[in-house]
């Protein structure tokens, strides 16, 4: 299990606390420092079953600078969104937990973190 976090994020800290309380075996990735590649973002999106715009923090200042809210949200625009996430990792929703069963969740709630924990290999 891996969790992508921003240590300044309260939701990330909460998810880590819950993982620790459950004795989960996980790796922390500070994705603002260890920036995911476009291929890694594609892989996580596949695991999440989401599109890049679904995990984009559109309220960030850089989102406004890029005009993301006006970008198309279709197959033709997908690579553009992924490039933006790789070039501006602050735009990536957090925390993202990759579960042992090959899936992933955006762990913004305790329920989502519990969902990831339920997917651990026994």
Backbone as XML, in Angstrom:
<?xml version="1.0"?>
<chain id="A" units="angstrom">
  <residue number="1" name="UNK">
    <atom name="N" x="0.854" y="-1.172" z="0.000"/>
    <atom name="CA" x="0.000" y="0.000" z="0.000"/>
    <atom name="C" x="0.898" y="1.231" z="0.000"/>
  </residue>
  <residue number="2" name="UNK">
    <atom name="N" x="0.535" y="2.198" z="-0.828"/>
    <atom name="CA" x="1.275" y="3.462" z="-0.861"/>
    <atom name="C" x="0.273" y="4.592" z="-0.698"/>
  </residue>
  <residue number="3" name="UNK">
    <atom name="N" x="0.678" y="5.648" z="-0.007"/>
    <atom name="CA" x="-0.188" y="6.811" z="0.159"/>
    <atom name="C" x="0.566" y="8.044" z="-0.302"/>
  </residue>
  <residue number="4" name="UNK">
    <atom name="N" x="-0.052" y="8.765" z="-1.239"/>
    <atom name="CA" x="0.509" y="10.027" z="-1.729"/>
    <atom name="C" x="-0.026" y="11.126" z="-0.836"/>
  </residue>
  <residue number="5" name="UNK">
    <atom name="N" x="0.900" y="11.860" z="-0.202"/>
    <atom name="CA" x="0.473" y="12.893" z="0.744"/>
    <atom name="C" x="1.201" y="14.210" z="0.539"/>
  </residue>
  <residue number="6" name="UNK">
    <atom name="N" x="0.573" y="15.237" z="1.084"/>
    <atom name="CA" x="1.188" y="16.531" z="1.335"/>
    <atom name="C" x="1.136" y="16.655" z="2.857"/>
  </residue>
  <residue number="7" name="UNK">
    <atom name="N" x="2.290" y="16.664" z="3.536"/>
    <atom name="CA" x="2.286" y="16.683" z="5.005"/>
    <atom name="C" x="1.528" y="17.872" z="5.609"/>
  </residue>
  <residue number="8" name="UNK">
    <atom name="N" x="1.352" y="18.938" z="4.845"/>
    <atom name="CA" x="0.630" y="20.107" z="5.351"/>
    <atom name="C" x="-0.882" y="19.917" z="5.318"/>
  </residue>
  <residue number="9" name="UNK">
    <atom name="N" x="-1.345" y="18.851" z="4.703"/>
    <atom name="CA" x="-2.775" y="18.599" z="4.505"/>
    <atom name="C" x="-3.376" y="17.847" z="5.691"/>
  </residue>
  <residue number="10" name="UNK">
    <atom name="N" x="-4.423" y="18.386" z="6.287"/>
    <atom name="CA" x="-5.055" y="17.739" z="7.437"/>
    <atom name="C" x="-5.691" y="16.400" z="7.051"/>
  </residue>
  <residue number="11" name="UNK">
    <atom name="N" x="-6.245" y="16.294" z="5.856"/>
    <atom name="CA" x="-6.855" y="15.031" z="5.410"/>
    <atom name="C" x="-5.773" y="13.947" z="5.278"/>
  </residue>
  <residue number="12" name="UNK">
    <atom name="N" x="-4.581" y="14.348" z="4.820"/>
    <atom name="CA" x="-3.469" y="13.394" z="4.704"/>
    <atom name="C" x="-3.026" y="12.921" z="6.077"/>
  </residue>
  <residue number="13" name="UNK">
    <atom name="N" x="-2.893" y="13.855" z="7.002"/>
    <atom name="CA" x="-2.479" y="13.490" z="8.362"/>
    <atom name="C" x="-3.511" y="12.568" z="9.012"/>
  </residue>
  <residue number="14" name="UNK">
    <atom name="N" x="-4.775" y="12.841" z="8.775"/>
    <atom name="CA" x="-5.846" y="12.013" z="9.312"/>
    <atom name="C" x="-5.783" y="10.601" z="8.733"/>
  </residue>
  <residue number="15" name="UNK">
    <atom name="N" x="-5.538" y="10.500" z="7.419"/>
    <atom name="CA" x="-5.442" y="9.189" z="6.774"/>
    <atom name="C" x="-4.259" y="8.393" z="7.339"/>
  </residue>
  <residue number="16" name="UNK">
    <atom name="N" x="-3.115" y="9.063" z="7.524"/>
    <atom name="CA" x="-1.929" y="8.403" z="8.087"/>
    <atom name="C" x="-2.238" y="7.892" z="9.496"/>
  </residue>
  <residue number="17" name="UNK">
    <atom name="N" x="-2.911" y="8.715" z="10.288"/>
    <atom name="CA" x="-3.259" y="8.303" z="11.660"/>
    <atom name="C" x="-4.137" y="7.060" z="11.651"/>
  </residue>
  <residue number="18" name="UNK">
    <atom name="N" x="-5.089" y="7.027" z="10.735"/>
    <atom name="CA" x="-5.985" y="5.877" z="10.641"/>
    <atom name="C" x="-5.223" y="4.628" z="10.181"/>
  </residue>
  <residue number="19" name="UNK">
    <atom name="N" x="-4.341" y="4.777" z="9.195"/>
    <atom name="CA" x="-3.527" y="3.644" z="8.739"/>
    <atom name="C" x="-2.660" y="3.119" z="9.888"/>
  </residue>
  <residue number="20" name="UNK">
    <atom name="N" x="-2.069" y="4.054" z="10.644"/>
    <atom name="CA" x="-1.225" y="3.655" z="11.778"/>
    <atom name="C" x="-2.049" y="2.935" z="12.846"/>
  </residue>
  <residue number="21" name="UNK">
    <atom name="N" x="-3.240" y="3.456" z="13.139"/>
    <atom name="CA" x="-4.100" y="2.852" z="14.162"/>
    <atom name="C" x="-4.499" y="1.428" z="13.779"/>
  </residue>
  <residue number="22" name="UNK">
    <atom name="N" x="-4.592" y="1.175" z="12.475"/>
    <atom name="CA" x="-4.972" y="-0.158" z="11.992"/>
    <atom name="C" x="-3.758" y="-1.066" z="11.774"/>
  </residue>
  <residue number="23" name="UNK">
    <atom name="N" x="-2.557" y="-0.526" z="12.032"/>
    <atom name="CA" x="-1.340" y="-1.319" z="11.863"/>
    <atom name="C" x="-1.035" y="-1.648" z="10.408"/>
  </residue>
  <residue number="24" name="UNK">
    <atom name="N" x="-1.458" y="-0.793" z="9.505"/>
    <atom name="CA" x="-1.265" y="-1.032" z="8.071"/>
    <atom name="C" x="0.208" y="-0.903" z="7.690"/>
  </residue>
  <residue number="25" name="UNK">
    <atom name="N" x="0.605" y="-1.705" z="6.728"/>
    <atom name="CA" x="1.949" y="-1.645" z="6.164"/>
    <atom name="C" x="1.844" y="-0.776" z="4.908"/>
  </residue>
  <residue number="26" name="UNK">
    <atom name="N" x="2.478" y="0.378" z="4.935"/>
    <atom name="CA" x="2.356" y="1.294" z="3.804"/>
    <atom name="C" x="3.631" y="2.102" z="3.624"/>
  </residue>
  <residue number="27" name="UNK">
    <atom name="N" x="3.744" y="2.696" z="2.443"/>
    <atom name="CA" x="4.852" y="3.576" z="2.111"/>
    <atom name="C" x="4.278" y="4.968" z="1.876"/>
  </residue>
  <residue number="28" name="UNK">
    <atom name="N" x="4.957" y="5.973" z="2.407"/>
    <atom name="CA" x="4.532" y="7.360" z="2.205"/>
    <atom name="C" x="5.274" y="7.941" z="1.007"/>
  </residue>
  <residue number="29" name="UNK">
    <atom name="N" x="4.534" y="8.585" z="0.141"/>
    <atom name="CA" x="5.142" y="9.320" z="-0.973"/>
    <atom name="C" x="4.706" y="10.771" z="-0.853"/>
  </residue>
  <residue number="30" name="UNK">
    <atom name="N" x="5.668" y="11.632" z="-0.603"/>
    <atom name="CA" x="5.399" y="13.070" z="-0.564"/>
    <atom name="C" x="5.429" y="13.559" z="-2.013"/>
  </residue>
  <residue number="31" name="UNK">
    <atom name="N" x="4.281" y="13.531" z="-2.632"/>
    <atom name="CA" x="4.214" y="13.714" z="-4.084"/>
    <atom name="C" x="4.572" y="15.118" z="-4.564"/>
  </residue>
  <residue number="32" name="UNK">
    <atom name="N" x="4.645" y="16.087" z="-3.665"/>
    <atom name="CA" x="5.100" y="17.420" z="-4.085"/>
    <atom name="C" x="6.618" y="17.431" z="-4.262"/>
  </residue>
  <residue number="33" name="UNK">
    <atom name="N" x="7.309" y="16.537" z="-3.536"/>
    <atom name="CA" x="8.764" y="16.421" z="-3.643"/>
    <atom name="C" x="9.154" y="15.300" z="-4.612"/>
  </residue>
  <residue number="34" name="UNK">
    <atom name="N" x="8.462" y="14.179" z="-4.524"/>
    <atom name="CA" x="8.702" y="13.012" z="-5.379"/>
    <atom name="C" x="7.545" y="12.973" z="-6.385"/>
  </residue>
  <residue number="35" name="UNK">
    <atom name="N" x="7.644" y="13.862" z="-7.360"/>
    <atom name="CA" x="6.539" y="14.116" z="-8.289"/>
    <atom name="C" x="6.273" y="12.905" z="-9.187"/>
  </residue>
  <residue number="36" name="UNK">
    <atom name="N" x="5.010" y="12.474" z="-9.244"/>
    <atom name="CA" x="4.674" y="11.345" z="-10.120"/>
    <atom name="C" x="4.862" y="11.709" z="-11.598"/>
  </residue>
  <residue number="37" name="UNK">
    <atom name="N" x="5.299" y="10.742" z="-12.359"/>
    <atom name="CA" x="5.423" y="10.927" z="-13.806"/>
    <atom name="C" x="4.031" y="10.848" z="-14.434"/>
  </residue>
  <residue number="38" name="UNK">
    <atom name="N" x="3.950" y="11.218" z="-15.698"/>
    <atom name="CA" x="2.679" y="11.098" z="-16.405"/>
    <atom name="C" x="2.218" y="9.639" z="-16.424"/>
  </residue>
  <residue number="39" name="UNK">
    <atom name="N" x="3.147" y="8.712" z="-16.613"/>
    <atom name="CA" x="2.777" y="7.291" z="-16.621"/>
    <atom name="C" x="2.272" y="6.833" z="-15.253"/>
  </residue>
  <residue number="40" name="UNK">
    <atom name="N" x="2.887" y="7.319" z="-14.189"/>
    <atom name="CA" x="2.414" y="6.966" z="-12.843"/>
    <atom name="C" x="1.020" y="7.530" z="-12.593"/>
  </residue>
  <residue number="41" name="UNK">
    <atom name="N" x="0.778" y="8.740" z="-13.070"/>
    <atom name="CA" x="-0.555" y="9.340" z="-12.923"/>
    <atom name="C" x="-1.575" y="8.522" z="-13.713"/>
  </residue>
  <residue number="42" name="UNK">
    <atom name="N" x="-1.223" y="8.126" z="-14.927"/>
    <atom name="CA" x="-2.130" y="7.283" z="-15.725"/>
    <atom name="C" x="-2.449" y="5.971" z="-14.990"/>
  </residue>
  <residue number="43" name="UNK">
    <atom name="N" x="-1.418" y="5.360" z="-14.402"/>
    <atom name="CA" x="-1.600" y="4.092" z="-13.682"/>
    <atom name="C" x="-2.527" y="4.278" z="-12.482"/>
  </residue>
  <residue number="44" name="UNK">
    <atom name="N" x="-2.346" y="5.367" z="-11.743"/>
    <atom name="CA" x="-3.197" y="5.626" z="-10.577"/>
    <atom name="C" x="-4.630" y="5.908" z="-11.030"/>
  </residue>
  <residue number="45" name="UNK">
    <atom name="N" x="-4.785" y="6.653" z="-12.108"/>
    <atom name="CA" x="-6.132" y="6.912" z="-12.625"/>
    <atom name="C" x="-6.825" y="5.613" z="-13.010"/>
  </residue>
  <residue number="46" name="UNK">
    <atom name="N" x="-6.070" y="4.703" z="-13.622"/>
    <atom name="CA" x="-6.620" y="3.395" z="-13.989"/>
    <atom name="C" x="-7.085" y="2.652" z="-12.735"/>
  </residue>
  <residue number="47" name="UNK">
    <atom name="N" x="-6.245" y="2.683" z="-11.708"/>
    <atom name="CA" x="-6.582" y="2.001" z="-10.456"/>
    <atom name="C" x="-7.772" y="2.638" z="-9.766"/>
  </residue>
  <residue number="48" name="UNK">
    <atom name="N" x="-7.869" y="3.970" z="-9.875"/>
    <atom name="CA" x="-8.994" y="4.689" z="-9.266"/>
    <atom name="C" x="-10.283" y="4.524" z="-10.062"/>
  </residue>
  <residue number="49" name="UNK">
    <atom name="N" x="-10.137" y="4.272" z="-11.372"/>
    <atom name="CA" x="-11.310" y="4.247" z="-12.243"/>
    <atom name="C" x="-11.847" y="5.647" z="-12.486"/>
  </residue>
  <residue number="50" name="UNK">
    <atom name="N" x="-10.930" y="6.627" z="-12.470"/>
    <atom name="CA" x="-11.317" y="8.034" z="-12.629"/>
    <atom name="C" x="-10.573" y="8.671" z="-13.793"/>
  </residue>
  <residue number="51" name="UNK">
    <atom name="N" x="-11.008" y="9.858" z="-14.151"/>
    <atom name="CA" x="-10.349" y="10.669" z="-15.169"/>
    <atom name="C" x="-9.498" y="11.724" z="-14.465"/>
  </residue>
  <residue number="52" name="UNK">
    <atom name="N" x="-8.519" y="12.312" z="-15.171"/>
    <atom name="CA" x="-7.630" y="13.277" z="-14.507"/>
    <atom name="C" x="-8.366" y="14.474" z="-13.906"/>
  </residue>
  <residue number="53" name="UNK">
    <atom name="N" x="-9.421" y="14.927" z="-14.563"/>
    <atom name="CA" x="-10.163" y="16.071" z="-14.023"/>
    <atom name="C" x="-10.888" y="15.710" z="-12.729"/>
  </residue>
  <residue number="54" name="UNK">
    <atom name="N" x="-11.111" y="14.417" z="-12.492"/>
    <atom name="CA" x="-11.769" y="13.977" z="-11.262"/>
    <atom name="C" x="-10.851" y="14.088" z="-10.050"/>
  </residue>
  <residue number="55" name="UNK">
    <atom name="N" x="-9.537" y="14.117" z="-10.274"/>
    <atom name="CA" x="-8.588" y="14.206" z="-9.149"/>
    <atom name="C" x="-7.826" y="15.529" z="-9.174"/>
  </residue>
  <residue number="56" name="UNK">
    <atom name="N" x="-8.370" y="16.519" z="-9.881"/>
    <atom name="CA" x="-7.707" y="17.817" z="-9.992"/>
    <atom name="C" x="-8.306" y="18.798" z="-9.000"/>
  </residue>
  <residue number="57" name="UNK">
    <atom name="N" x="-7.428" y="19.459" z="-8.264"/>
    <atom name="CA" x="-7.841" y="20.488" z="-7.297"/>
    <atom name="C" x="-8.016" y="21.806" z="-8.060"/>
  </residue>
  <residue number="58" name="UNK">
    <atom name="N" x="-9.225" y="22.026" z="-8.531"/>
    <atom name="CA" x="-9.486" y="23.178" z="-9.400"/>
    <atom name="C" x="-9.518" y="24.510" z="-8.644"/>
  </residue>
  <residue number="59" name="UNK">
    <atom name="N" x="-9.476" y="24.470" z="-7.314"/>
    <atom name="CA" x="-9.478" y="25.713" z="-6.535"/>
    <atom name="C" x="-8.067" y="26.259" z="-6.304"/>
  </residue>
  <residue number="60" name="UNK">
    <atom name="N" x="-7.045" y="25.479" z="-6.657"/>
    <atom name="CA" x="-5.665" y="25.948" z="-6.489"/>
    <atom name="C" x="-5.402" y="27.145" z="-7.407"/>
  </residue>
  <residue number="61" name="UNK">
    <atom name="N" x="-4.535" y="28.040" z="-6.966"/>
    <atom name="CA" x="-4.207" y="29.236" z="-7.752"/>
    <atom name="C" x="-3.698" y="28.869" z="-9.142"/>
  </residue>
  <residue number="62" name="UNK">
    <atom name="N" x="-2.848" y="27.862" z="-9.222"/>
    <atom name="CA" x="-2.281" y="27.462" z="-10.513"/>
    <atom name="C" x="-3.385" y="26.967" z="-11.467"/>
  </residue>
  <residue number="63" name="UNK">
    <atom name="N" x="-4.434" y="26.379" z="-10.920"/>
    <atom name="CA" x="-5.563" y="25.950" z="-11.764"/>
    <atom name="C" x="-6.203" y="27.157" z="-12.434"/>
  </residue>
  <residue number="64" name="UNK">
    <atom name="N" x="-6.333" y="28.232" z="-11.678"/>
    <atom name="CA" x="-6.878" y="29.467" z="-12.244"/>
    <atom name="C" x="-5.963" y="30.055" z="-13.299"/>
  </residue>
  <residue number="65" name="UNK">
    <atom name="N" x="-4.653" y="30.018" z="-13.006"/>
    <atom name="CA" x="-3.676" y="30.548" z="-13.966"/>
    <atom name="C" x="-3.712" y="29.772" z="-15.276"/>
  </residue>
  <residue number="66" name="UNK">
    <atom name="N" x="-3.912" y="28.460" z="-15.174"/>
    <atom name="CA" x="-3.961" y="27.606" z="-16.366"/>
    <atom name="C" x="-5.321" y="27.640" z="-17.065"/>
  </residue>
  <residue number="67" name="UNK">
    <atom name="N" x="-6.334" y="28.144" z="-16.357"/>
    <atom name="CA" x="-7.684" y="28.166" z="-16.916"/>
    <atom name="C" x="-8.320" y="26.786" z="-16.982"/>
  </residue>
  <residue number="68" name="UNK">
    <atom name="N" x="-7.988" y="25.927" z="-16.022"/>
    <atom name="CA" x="-8.449" y="24.534" z="-16.041"/>
    <atom name="C" x="-9.964" y="24.390" z="-16.095"/>
  </residue>
  <residue number="69" name="UNK">
    <atom name="N" x="-10.671" y="25.285" z="-15.454"/>
    <atom name="CA" x="-12.134" y="25.147" z="-15.426"/>
    <atom name="C" x="-12.752" y="25.229" z="-16.817"/>
  </residue>
  <residue number="70" name="UNK">
    <atom name="N" x="-12.019" y="25.827" z="-17.758"/>
    <atom name="CA" x="-12.528" y="25.935" z="-19.130"/>
    <atom name="C" x="-12.041" y="24.802" z="-20.025"/>
  </residue>
  <residue number="71" name="UNK">
    <atom name="N" x="-11.134" y="23.973" z="-19.543"/>
    <atom name="CA" x="-10.590" y="22.898" z="-20.365"/>
    <atom name="C" x="-11.664" y="21.849" z="-20.636"/>
  </residue>
  <residue number="72" name="UNK">
    <atom name="N" x="-11.609" y="21.271" z="-21.830"/>
    <atom name="CA" x="-12.514" y="20.175" z="-22.175"/>
    <atom name="C" x="-12.259" y="18.995" z="-21.247"/>
  </residue>
  <residue number="73" name="UNK">
    <atom name="N" x="-13.309" y="18.250" z="-20.999"/>
    <atom name="CA" x="-13.205" y="17.050" z="-20.161"/>
    <atom name="C" x="-13.652" y="15.858" z="-20.998"/>
  </residue>
  <residue number="74" name="UNK">
    <atom name="N" x="-12.787" y="15.495" z="-21.933"/>
    <atom name="CA" x="-13.092" y="14.376" z="-22.816"/>
    <atom name="C" x="-11.798" y="13.640" z="-23.177"/>
  </residue>
  <residue number="75" name="UNK">
    <atom name="N" x="-11.936" y="12.569" z="-23.917"/>
    <atom name="CA" x="-10.785" y="11.722" z="-24.254"/>
    <atom name="C" x="-9.679" y="12.499" z="-24.962"/>
  </residue>
  <residue number="76" name="UNK">
    <atom name="N" x="-10.047" y="13.460" z="-25.798"/>
    <atom name="CA" x="-9.044" y="14.238" z="-26.526"/>
    <atom name="C" x="-8.236" y="15.145" z="-25.604"/>
  </residue>
  <residue number="77" name="UNK">
    <atom name="N" x="-8.810" y="15.548" z="-24.484"/>
    <atom name="CA" x="-8.137" y="16.465" z="-23.556"/>
    <atom name="C" x="-7.421" y="15.733" z="-22.421"/>
  </residue>
  <residue number="78" name="UNK">
    <atom name="N" x="-7.590" y="14.431" z="-22.344"/>
    <atom name="CA" x="-7.058" y="13.652" z="-21.215"/>
    <atom name="C" x="-5.550" y="13.853" z="-21.016"/>
  </residue>
  <residue number="79" name="UNK">
    <atom name="N" x="-4.779" y="13.745" z="-22.091"/>
    <atom name="CA" x="-3.324" y="13.893" z="-21.966"/>
    <atom name="C" x="-2.932" y="15.283" z="-21.495"/>
  </residue>
  <residue number="80" name="UNK">
    <atom name="N" x="-3.661" y="16.294" z="-21.933"/>
    <atom name="CA" x="-3.383" y="17.664" z="-21.489"/>
    <atom name="C" x="-3.546" y="17.776" z="-19.976"/>
  </residue>
  <residue number="81" name="UNK">
    <atom name="N" x="-4.596" y="17.187" z="-19.438"/>
    <atom name="CA" x="-4.842" y="17.204" z="-17.997"/>
    <atom name="C" x="-3.732" y="16.459" z="-17.255"/>
  </residue>
  <residue number="82" name="UNK">
    <atom name="N" x="-3.348" y="15.292" z="-17.770"/>
    <atom name="CA" x="-2.310" y="14.492" z="-17.111"/>
    <atom name="C" x="-0.985" y="15.248" z="-17.099"/>
  </residue>
  <residue number="83" name="UNK">
    <atom name="N" x="-0.661" y="15.906" z="-18.202"/>
    <atom name="CA" x="0.563" y="16.718" z="-18.258"/>
    <atom name="C" x="0.515" y="17.822" z="-17.210"/>
  </residue>
  <residue number="84" name="UNK">
    <atom name="N" x="-0.630" y="18.481" z="-17.075"/>
    <atom name="CA" x="-0.773" y="19.549" z="-16.078"/>
    <atom name="C" x="-0.571" y="19.009" z="-14.665"/>
  </residue>
  <residue number="85" name="UNK">
    <atom name="N" x="-1.107" y="17.829" z="-14.377"/>
    <atom name="CA" x="-0.936" y="17.243" z="-13.045"/>
    <atom name="C" x="0.529" y="16.904" z="-12.776"/>
  </residue>
  <residue number="86" name="UNK">
    <atom name="N" x="1.228" y="16.405" z="-13.792"/>
    <atom name="CA" x="2.646" y="16.068" z="-13.619"/>
    <atom name="C" x="3.508" y="17.326" z="-13.470"/>
  </residue>
  <residue number="87" name="UNK">
    <atom name="N" x="3.157" y="18.373" z="-14.205"/>
    <atom name="CA" x="3.937" y="19.611" z="-14.140"/>
    <atom name="C" x="3.597" y="20.451" z="-12.909"/>
  </residue>
  <residue number="88" name="UNK">
    <atom name="N" x="2.403" y="20.271" z="-12.383"/>
    <atom name="CA" x="1.933" y="21.047" z="-11.222"/>
    <atom name="C" x="1.306" y="20.081" z="-10.209"/>
  </residue>
  <residue number="89" name="UNK">
    <atom name="N" x="2.132" y="19.300" z="-9.500"/>
    <atom name="CA" x="1.590" y="18.260" z="-8.617"/>
    <atom name="C" x="0.668" y="18.784" z="-7.525"/>
  </residue>
  <residue number="90" name="UNK">
    <atom name="N" x="0.758" y="20.063" z="-7.221"/>
    <atom name="CA" x="-0.139" y="20.648" z="-6.217"/>
    <atom name="C" x="-1.603" y="20.496" z="-6.633"/>
  </residue>
  <residue number="91" name="UNK">
    <atom name="N" x="-1.825" y="20.289" z="-7.928"/>
    <atom name="CA" x="-3.184" y="20.124" z="-8.447"/>
    <atom name="C" x="-3.784" y="18.751" z="-8.134"/>
  </residue>
  <residue number="92" name="UNK">
    <atom name="N" x="-2.939" y="17.779" z="-7.749"/>
    <atom name="CA" x="-3.421" y="16.422" z="-7.517"/>
    <atom name="C" x="-4.168" y="16.342" z="-6.186"/>
  </residue>
  <residue number="93" name="UNK">
    <atom name="N" x="-5.388" y="15.824" z="-6.252"/>
    <atom name="CA" x="-6.186" y="15.605" z="-5.043"/>
    <atom name="C" x="-5.447" y="14.665" z="-4.110"/>
  </residue>
  <residue number="94" name="UNK">
    <atom name="N" x="-5.601" y="14.850" z="-2.842"/>
    <atom name="CA" x="-4.861" y="14.063" z="-1.856"/>
    <atom name="C" x="-5.740" y="13.712" z="-0.671"/>
  </residue>
  <residue number="95" name="UNK">
    <atom name="N" x="-5.370" y="12.702" z="0.065"/>
    <atom name="CA" x="-4.351" y="11.696" z="-0.230"/>
    <atom name="C" x="-4.896" y="10.632" z="-1.190"/>
  </residue>
  <residue number="96" name="UNK">
    <atom name="N" x="-4.005" y="10.033" z="-1.940"/>
    <atom name="CA" x="-4.372" y="8.904" z="-2.789"/>
    <atom name="C" x="-3.689" y="7.669" z="-2.207"/>
  </residue>
  <residue number="97" name="UNK">
    <atom name="N" x="-4.499" y="6.645" z="-1.974"/>
    <atom name="CA" x="-3.986" y="5.400" z="-1.398"/>
    <atom name="C" x="-4.122" y="4.303" z="-2.438"/>
  </residue>
  <residue number="98" name="UNK">
    <atom name="N" x="-3.000" y="3.685" z="-2.777"/>
    <atom name="CA" x="-3.039" y="2.541" z="-3.685"/>
    <atom name="C" x="-3.138" y="1.288" z="-2.815"/>
  </residue>
  <residue number="99" name="UNK">
    <atom name="N" x="-4.194" y="0.542" z="-3.029"/>
    <atom name="CA" x="-4.469" y="-0.644" z="-2.208"/>
    <atom name="C" x="-3.736" y="-1.861" z="-2.756"/>
  </residue>
  <residue number="100" name="UNK">
    <atom name="N" x="-3.597" y="-2.844" z="-1.894"/>
    <atom name="CA" x="-2.874" y="-4.066" z="-2.255"/>
    <atom name="C" x="-3.546" y="-4.865" z="-3.366"/>
  </residue>
  <residue number="101" name="UNK">
    <atom name="N" x="-4.847" y="-4.674" z="-3.552"/>
    <atom name="CA" x="-5.560" y="-5.473" z="-4.551"/>
    <atom name="C" x="-5.501" y="-4.870" z="-5.957"/>
  </residue>
  <residue number="102" name="UNK">
    <atom name="N" x="-4.683" y="-3.822" z="-6.121"/>
    <atom name="CA" x="-4.539" y="-3.212" z="-7.443"/>
    <atom name="C" x="-5.453" y="-2.033" z="-7.687"/>
  </residue>
  <residue number="103" name="UNK">
    <atom name="N" x="-6.301" y="-1.715" z="-6.729"/>
    <atom name="CA" x="-7.182" y="-0.561" z="-6.854"/>
    <atom name="C" x="-6.566" y="0.624" z="-6.103"/>
  </residue>
  <residue number="104" name="UNK">
    <atom name="N" x="-7.263" y="1.728" z="-6.078"/>
    <atom name="CA" x="-6.827" y="2.903" z="-5.331"/>
    <atom name="C" x="-8.053" y="3.677" z="-4.889"/>
  </residue>
  <residue number="105" name="UNK">
    <atom name="N" x="-7.872" y="4.527" z="-3.883"/>
    <atom name="CA" x="-8.946" y="5.409" z="-3.421"/>
    <atom name="C" x="-8.353" y="6.787" z="-3.132"/>
  </residue>
  <residue number="106" name="UNK">
    <atom name="N" x="-9.207" y="7.799" z="-3.263"/>
    <atom name="CA" x="-8.856" y="9.123" z="-2.782"/>
    <atom name="C" x="-9.338" y="9.138" z="-1.336"/>
  </residue>
  <residue number="107" name="UNK">
    <atom name="N" x="-8.389" y="9.151" z="-0.409"/>
    <atom name="CA" x="-8.699" y="8.964" z="1.009"/>
    <atom name="C" x="-9.041" y="10.230" z="1.762"/>
  </residue>
  <residue number="108" name="UNK">
    <atom name="N" x="-10.001" y="10.987" z="1.272"/>
    <atom name="CA" x="-10.358" y="12.247" z="1.923"/>
    <atom name="C" x="-11.305" y="12.057" z="3.099"/>
  </residue>
  <residue number="109" name="UNK">
    <atom name="N" x="-11.860" y="10.846" z="3.243"/>
    <atom name="CA" x="-12.741" y="10.571" z="4.381"/>
    <atom name="C" x="-12.237" y="9.316" z="5.090"/>
  </residue>
  <residue number="110" name="UNK">
    <atom name="N" x="-12.644" y="9.164" z="6.343"/>
    <atom name="CA" x="-12.277" y="7.955" z="7.083"/>
    <atom name="C" x="-12.836" y="6.719" z="6.379"/>
  </residue>
  <residue number="111" name="UNK">
    <atom name="N" x="-14.028" y="6.862" z="5.793"/>
    <atom name="CA" x="-14.652" y="5.735" z="5.101"/>
    <atom name="C" x="-13.811" y="5.283" z="3.910"/>
  </residue>
  <residue number="112" name="UNK">
    <atom name="N" x="-13.260" y="6.235" z="3.164"/>
    <atom name="CA" x="-12.427" y="5.894" z="2.004"/>
    <atom name="C" x="-11.147" y="5.193" z="2.453"/>
  </residue>
  <residue number="113" name="UNK">
    <atom name="N" x="-10.555" y="5.658" z="3.541"/>
    <atom name="CA" x="-9.335" y="5.021" z="4.065"/>
    <atom name="C" x="-9.671" y="3.602" z="4.535"/>
  </residue>
  <residue number="114" name="UNK">
    <atom name="N" x="-10.809" y="3.453" z="5.215"/>
    <atom name="CA" x="-11.243" y="2.119" z="5.663"/>
    <atom name="C" x="-11.454" y="1.201" z="4.464"/>
  </residue>
  <residue number="115" name="UNK">
    <atom name="N" x="-11.978" y="1.758" z="3.371"/>
    <atom name="CA" x="-12.178" y="0.988" z="2.145"/>
    <atom name="C" x="-10.843" y="0.449" z="1.636"/>
  </residue>
  <residue number="116" name="UNK">
    <atom name="N" x="-9.823" y="1.308" z="1.625"/>
    <atom name="CA" x="-8.488" y="0.870" z="1.191"/>
    <atom name="C" x="-7.947" y="-0.211" z="2.130"/>
  </residue>
  <residue number="117" name="UNK">
    <atom name="N" x="-8.157" y="-0.028" z="3.416"/>
    <atom name="CA" x="-7.682" y="-1.010" z="4.396"/>
    <atom name="C" x="-8.381" y="-2.360" z="4.195"/>
  </residue>
  <residue number="118" name="UNK">
    <atom name="N" x="-9.647" y="-2.325" z="3.815"/>
    <atom name="CA" x="-10.405" y="-3.560" z="3.606"/>
    <atom name="C" x="-9.882" y="-4.350" z="2.403"/>
  </residue>
  <residue number="119" name="UNK">
    <atom name="N" x="-9.136" y="-3.676" z="1.542"/>
    <atom name="CA" x="-8.622" y="-4.315" z="0.332"/>
    <atom name="C" x="-7.243" y="-4.943" z="0.542"/>
  </residue>
  <residue number="120" name="UNK">
    <atom name="N" x="-6.753" y="-4.915" z="1.769"/>
    <atom name="CA" x="-5.446" y="-5.525" z="2.058"/>
    <atom name="C" x="-5.502" y="-7.023" z="1.848"/>
  </residue>
  <residue number="121" name="UNK">
    <atom name="N" x="-4.377" y="-7.544" z="1.405"/>
    <atom name="CA" x="-4.256" y="-9.005" z="1.268"/>
    <atom name="C" x="-4.168" y="-9.629" z="2.651"/>
  </residue>
  <residue number="122" name="UNK">
    <atom name="N" x="-4.888" y="-10.688" z="2.831"/>
    <atom name="CA" x="-4.896" y="-11.357" z="4.146"/>
    <atom name="C" x="-3.696" y="-12.270" z="4.289"/>
  </residue>
</chain>
